[in-house]
PDB file of C-alpha atoms in Angstrom:
ATOM      1  CA  MET A   1      80.116  -4.133 -35.966  1.00 65.00           C
ATOM      2  CA  ASN A   2      76.471  -5.014 -36.458  1.00 72.00           C
ATOM      3  CA  ALA A   3      73.852  -2.588 -37.646  1.00 91.00           C
ATOM      4  CA  ILE A   4      71.161  -4.343 -35.635  1.00 93.00           C
ATOM      5  CA  HIS A   5      71.345  -7.047 -33.018  1.00 93.00           C
ATOM      6  CA  THR A   6      69.025  -8.509 -30.444  1.00 95.00           C
ATOM      7  CA  LYS A   7      69.608 -10.090 -27.070  1.00 95.00           C
ATOM      8  CA  ARG A   8      67.260 -12.797 -25.844  1.00 95.00           C
ATOM      9  CA  LEU A   9      63.978 -11.396 -27.198  1.00 95.00           C
ATOM     10  CA  HIS A  10      60.820 -13.014 -25.843  1.00 95.00           C
ATOM     11  CA  LEU A  11      57.260 -12.285 -26.930  1.00 95.00           C
ATOM     12  CA  LYS A  12      53.995 -14.023 -26.196  1.00 94.00           C
ATOM     13  CA  ALA A  13      50.924 -12.961 -28.164  1.00 88.00           C
ATOM     14  CA  GLY A  14      48.039 -15.355 -27.683  1.00 87.00           C
ATOM     15  CA  PHE A  15      49.140 -18.788 -28.905  1.00 88.00           C
ATOM     16  CA  PHE A  16      52.138 -17.326 -30.743  1.00 89.00           C
ATOM     17  CA  GLN A  17      55.466 -17.120 -28.959  1.00 91.00           C
ATOM     18  CA  LEU A  18      59.030 -16.118 -29.739  1.00 92.00           C
ATOM     19  CA  HIS A  19      61.606 -17.392 -27.257  1.00 92.00           C
ATOM     20  CA  ASP A  20      65.189 -16.312 -26.680  1.00 94.00           C
ATOM     21  CA  ILE A  21      65.798 -14.684 -30.070  1.00 94.00           C
ATOM     22  CA  THR A  22      69.376 -13.477 -30.364  1.00 95.00           C
ATOM     23  CA  VAL A  23      70.322 -12.425 -33.883  1.00 94.00           C
ATOM     24  CA  SER A  24      72.721 -10.002 -35.598  1.00 94.00           C
ATOM     25  CA  PHE A  25      72.399  -8.147 -38.875  1.00 92.00           C
ATOM     26  CA  PRO A  26      75.810  -6.942 -40.147  1.00 92.00           C
ATOM     27  CA  LYS A  27      76.348  -3.412 -41.415  1.00 88.00           C
ATOM     28  CA  GLU A  28      76.432  -2.866 -45.156  1.00 82.00           C
ATOM     29  CA  GLN A  29      75.060  -6.311 -46.001  1.00 84.00           C
ATOM     30  CA  ILE A  30      71.701  -7.486 -47.201  1.00 82.00           C
ATOM     31  CA  THR A  31      70.216 -10.087 -44.876  1.00 86.00           C
ATOM     32  CA  ALA A  32      67.267 -12.356 -45.669  1.00 88.00           C
ATOM     33  CA  ILE A  33      64.923 -13.651 -42.994  1.00 90.00           C
ATOM     34  CA  VAL A  34      63.528 -16.947 -44.254  1.00 92.00           C
ATOM     35  CA  GLY A  35      60.997 -19.296 -42.705  1.00 92.00           C
ATOM     36  CA  PRO A  36      57.554 -20.823 -43.098  1.00 93.00           C
ATOM     37  CA  ASN A  37      54.323 -18.900 -42.606  1.00 90.00           C
ATOM     38  CA  GLY A  38      53.682 -18.182 -38.950  1.00 87.00           C
ATOM     39  CA  SER A  39      57.292 -18.670 -37.869  1.00 90.00           C
ATOM     40  CA  GLY A  40      57.724 -15.079 -36.631  1.00 90.00           C
ATOM     41  CA  LYS A  41      59.551 -13.288 -39.474  1.00 91.00           C
ATOM     42  CA  SER A  42      57.179 -10.306 -39.546  1.00 89.00           C
ATOM     43  CA  THR A  43      56.916 -10.273 -35.764  1.00 91.00           C
ATOM     44  CA  LEU A  44      60.706 -10.084 -35.510  1.00 93.00           C
ATOM     45  CA  LEU A  45      60.723  -7.112 -37.898  1.00 91.00           C
ATOM     46  CA  GLN A  46      58.013  -5.427 -35.837  1.00 91.00           C
ATOM     47  CA  LEU A  47      60.124  -5.938 -32.711  1.00 93.00           C
ATOM     48  CA  LEU A  48      63.183  -4.466 -34.450  1.00 92.00           C
ATOM     49  CA  THR A  49      61.258  -1.355 -35.519  1.00 91.00           C
ATOM     50  CA  ARG A  50      59.479  -0.866 -32.160  1.00 91.00           C
ATOM     51  CA  LEU A  51      56.052  -1.473 -33.675  1.00 90.00           C
ATOM     52  CA  VAL A  52      55.721  -4.237 -31.079  1.00 92.00           C
ATOM     53  CA  GLU A  53      57.402  -4.290 -27.674  1.00 93.00           C
ATOM     54  CA  ALA A  54      59.122  -7.451 -26.482  1.00 94.00           C
ATOM     55  CA  ASP A  55      58.118  -8.984 -23.163  1.00 95.00           C
ATOM     56  CA  LEU A  56      61.823  -9.523 -22.405  1.00 96.00           C
ATOM     57  CA  GLY A  57      65.120  -8.839 -24.144  1.00 95.00           C
ATOM     58  CA  GLU A  58      66.483  -5.897 -26.044  1.00 95.00           C
ATOM     59  CA  VAL A  59      67.098  -4.595 -29.555  1.00 95.00           C
ATOM     60  CA  PHE A  60      70.220  -2.592 -30.403  1.00 95.00           C
ATOM     61  CA  ILE A  61      70.673  -0.395 -33.463  1.00 93.00           C
ATOM     62  CA  ASN A  62      74.230   0.727 -34.147  1.00 91.00           C
ATOM     63  CA  ASP A  63      75.123  -0.509 -30.637  1.00 91.00           C
ATOM     64  CA  LYS A  64      72.523   1.767 -29.016  1.00 93.00           C
ATOM     65  CA  SER A  65      69.393   0.435 -27.348  1.00 94.00           C
ATOM     66  CA  ALA A  66      66.380   0.931 -29.629  1.00 93.00           C
ATOM     67  CA  LYS A  67      64.495   2.199 -26.565  1.00 93.00           C
ATOM     68  CA  ALA A  68      66.975   5.091 -26.280  1.00 94.00           C
ATOM     69  CA  TYR A  69      66.116   6.445 -29.751  1.00 93.00           C
ATOM     70  CA  LYS A  70      63.631   9.262 -30.162  1.00 93.00           C
ATOM     71  CA  SER A  71      61.055   8.411 -32.839  1.00 90.00           C
ATOM     72  CA  ILE A  72      62.650  10.712 -35.445  1.00 90.00           C
ATOM     73  CA  GLU A  73      66.110   9.258 -34.742  1.00 91.00           C
ATOM     74  CA  LEU A  74      64.779   5.727 -35.132  1.00 90.00           C
ATOM     75  CA  ALA A  75      63.106   6.672 -38.422  1.00 88.00           C
ATOM     76  CA  GLN A  76      66.440   8.039 -39.648  1.00 88.00           C
ATOM     77  CA  ALA A  77      68.259   4.858 -38.603  1.00 87.00           C
ATOM     78  CA  LEU A  78      65.889   2.299 -40.126  1.00 86.00           C
ATOM     79  CA  SER A  79      62.595   1.753 -41.853  1.00 80.00           C
ATOM     80  CA  MET A  80      60.422  -1.131 -42.925  1.00 78.00           C
ATOM     81  CA  LEU A  81      58.230  -1.624 -45.964  1.00 74.00           C
ATOM     82  CA  THR A  82      55.682  -4.387 -45.538  1.00 72.00           C
ATOM     83  CA  GLN A  83      54.649  -6.774 -48.299  1.00 70.00           C
ATOM     84  CA  SER A  84      51.110  -5.490 -48.426  1.00 68.00           C
ATOM     85  CA  LYS A  85      50.839  -2.562 -50.810  1.00 59.00           C
ATOM     86  CA  SER A  86      47.117  -1.929 -50.475  1.00 65.00           C
ATOM     87  CA  PRO A  87      47.428   1.321 -48.467  1.00 67.00           C
ATOM     88  CA  LEU A  88      50.001   2.740 -50.907  1.00 67.00           C
ATOM     89  CA  PRO A  89      48.994   4.905 -53.841  1.00 75.00           C
ATOM     90  CA  ASP A  90      50.347   4.035 -57.279  1.00 83.00           C
ATOM     91  CA  LEU A  91      54.017   4.981 -57.090  1.00 87.00           C
ATOM     92  CA  THR A  92      57.106   4.280 -59.113  1.00 91.00           C
ATOM     93  CA  ALA A  93      59.896   2.420 -57.328  1.00 90.00           C
ATOM     94  CA  ARG A  94      61.880   5.675 -57.237  1.00 93.00           C
ATOM     95  CA  GLU A  95      58.997   7.568 -55.616  1.00 91.00           C
ATOM     96  CA  LEU A  96      58.670   4.815 -53.024  1.00 89.00           C
ATOM     97  CA  VAL A  97      62.395   4.941 -52.227  1.00 91.00           C
ATOM     98  CA  SER A  98      62.180   8.733 -51.937  1.00 92.00           C
ATOM     99  CA  TYR A  99      59.796   8.283 -48.976  1.00 89.00           C
ATOM    100  CA  GLY A 100      62.917   7.244 -47.072  1.00 89.00           C
ATOM    101  CA  ARG A 101      63.948  10.904 -47.075  1.00 91.00           C
ATOM    102  CA  SER A 102      60.845  11.891 -45.043  1.00 89.00           C
ATOM    103  CA  PRO A 103      62.521  11.669 -41.602  1.00 88.00           C
ATOM    104  CA  TYR A 104      65.067  14.246 -42.809  1.00 90.00           C
ATOM    105  CA  LYS A 105      62.493  16.775 -44.049  1.00 88.00           C
ATOM    106  CA  ARG A 106      59.878  19.007 -42.527  1.00 84.00           C
ATOM    107  CA  LEU A 107      56.264  18.247 -43.362  1.00 83.00           C
ATOM    108  CA  PHE A 108      55.843  20.130 -46.656  1.00 87.00           C
ATOM    109  CA  ASP A 109      59.472  20.406 -47.788  1.00 88.00           C
ATOM    110  CA  ARG A 110      60.174  19.438 -51.375  1.00 91.00           C
ATOM    111  CA  MET A 111      62.897  17.056 -52.474  1.00 91.00           C
ATOM    112  CA  THR A 112      66.198  18.832 -53.109  1.00 94.00           C
ATOM    113  CA  ALA A 113      68.955  17.892 -55.545  1.00 95.00           C
ATOM    114  CA  GLU A 114      70.807  16.364 -52.582  1.00 95.00           C
ATOM    115  CA  ASP A 115      67.754  14.229 -51.746  1.00 93.00           C
ATOM    116  CA  GLU A 116      67.527  13.077 -55.376  1.00 95.00           C
ATOM    117  CA  ASP A 117      71.230  12.148 -55.300  1.00 96.00           C
ATOM    118  CA  ILE A 118      70.692  10.130 -52.118  1.00 95.00           C
ATOM    119  CA  VAL A 119      67.732   8.278 -53.658  1.00 95.00           C
ATOM    120  CA  SER A 120      69.845   7.502 -56.740  1.00 96.00           C
ATOM    121  CA  TRP A 121      72.673   6.251 -54.510  1.00 95.00           C
ATOM    122  CA  ALA A 122      70.298   4.042 -52.491  1.00 92.00           C
ATOM    123  CA  MET A 123      68.834   2.489 -55.633  1.00 93.00           C
ATOM    124  CA  LYS A 124      72.299   1.947 -57.098  1.00 94.00           C
ATOM    125  CA  ILE A 125      73.750   0.152 -54.054  1.00 90.00           C
ATOM    126  CA  THR A 126      70.674  -2.068 -53.755  1.00 89.00           C
ATOM    127  CA  GLY A 127      70.690  -2.931 -57.455  1.00 92.00           C
ATOM    128  CA  THR A 128      67.225  -1.490 -58.049  1.00 92.00           C
ATOM    129  CA  SER A 129      68.041   1.413 -60.392  1.00 93.00           C
ATOM    130  CA  ARG A 130      66.797  -0.492 -63.416  1.00 94.00           C
ATOM    131  CA  HIS A 131      63.335  -0.592 -61.807  1.00 93.00           C
ATOM    132  CA  GLU A 132      63.088   3.093 -60.878  1.00 92.00           C
ATOM    133  CA  GLN A 133      60.159   3.786 -63.236  1.00 91.00           C
ATOM    134  CA  ARG A 134      58.343   0.517 -62.500  1.00 87.00           C
ATOM    135  CA  MET A 135      55.024   0.971 -60.735  1.00 82.00           C
ATOM    136  CA  ASN A 136      54.681  -0.754 -57.363  1.00 69.00           C
TER     137      ASN A 136
END
């Protein structure tokens, strides 16, 4: 089973175009998207996260159409952190990972022990625990 897959995505934005993109990202694996500048890596990620809508084709997350997800459900299923850190305040890696708990909390809720355990688990399985106090 794939965590995310696409079927024949097409997008035209000015001179830039993506044609017939069909790709799968397996569950419980880290996948790298590699290519030269301007090849569509970031655009593909924006299509996957519904930040940009494809002209044609479809994105599926856990075998469900991304269009069928409510915004909060989509935020619980996936997230994206861009390379640019300019809008982010100074945060440790752990604090940044803890933002991933936001879709599971109400606006001013504090982190619970369970949330802290989940952040620790996420950093452990991604091999980033050793960087938890490093500033972004």
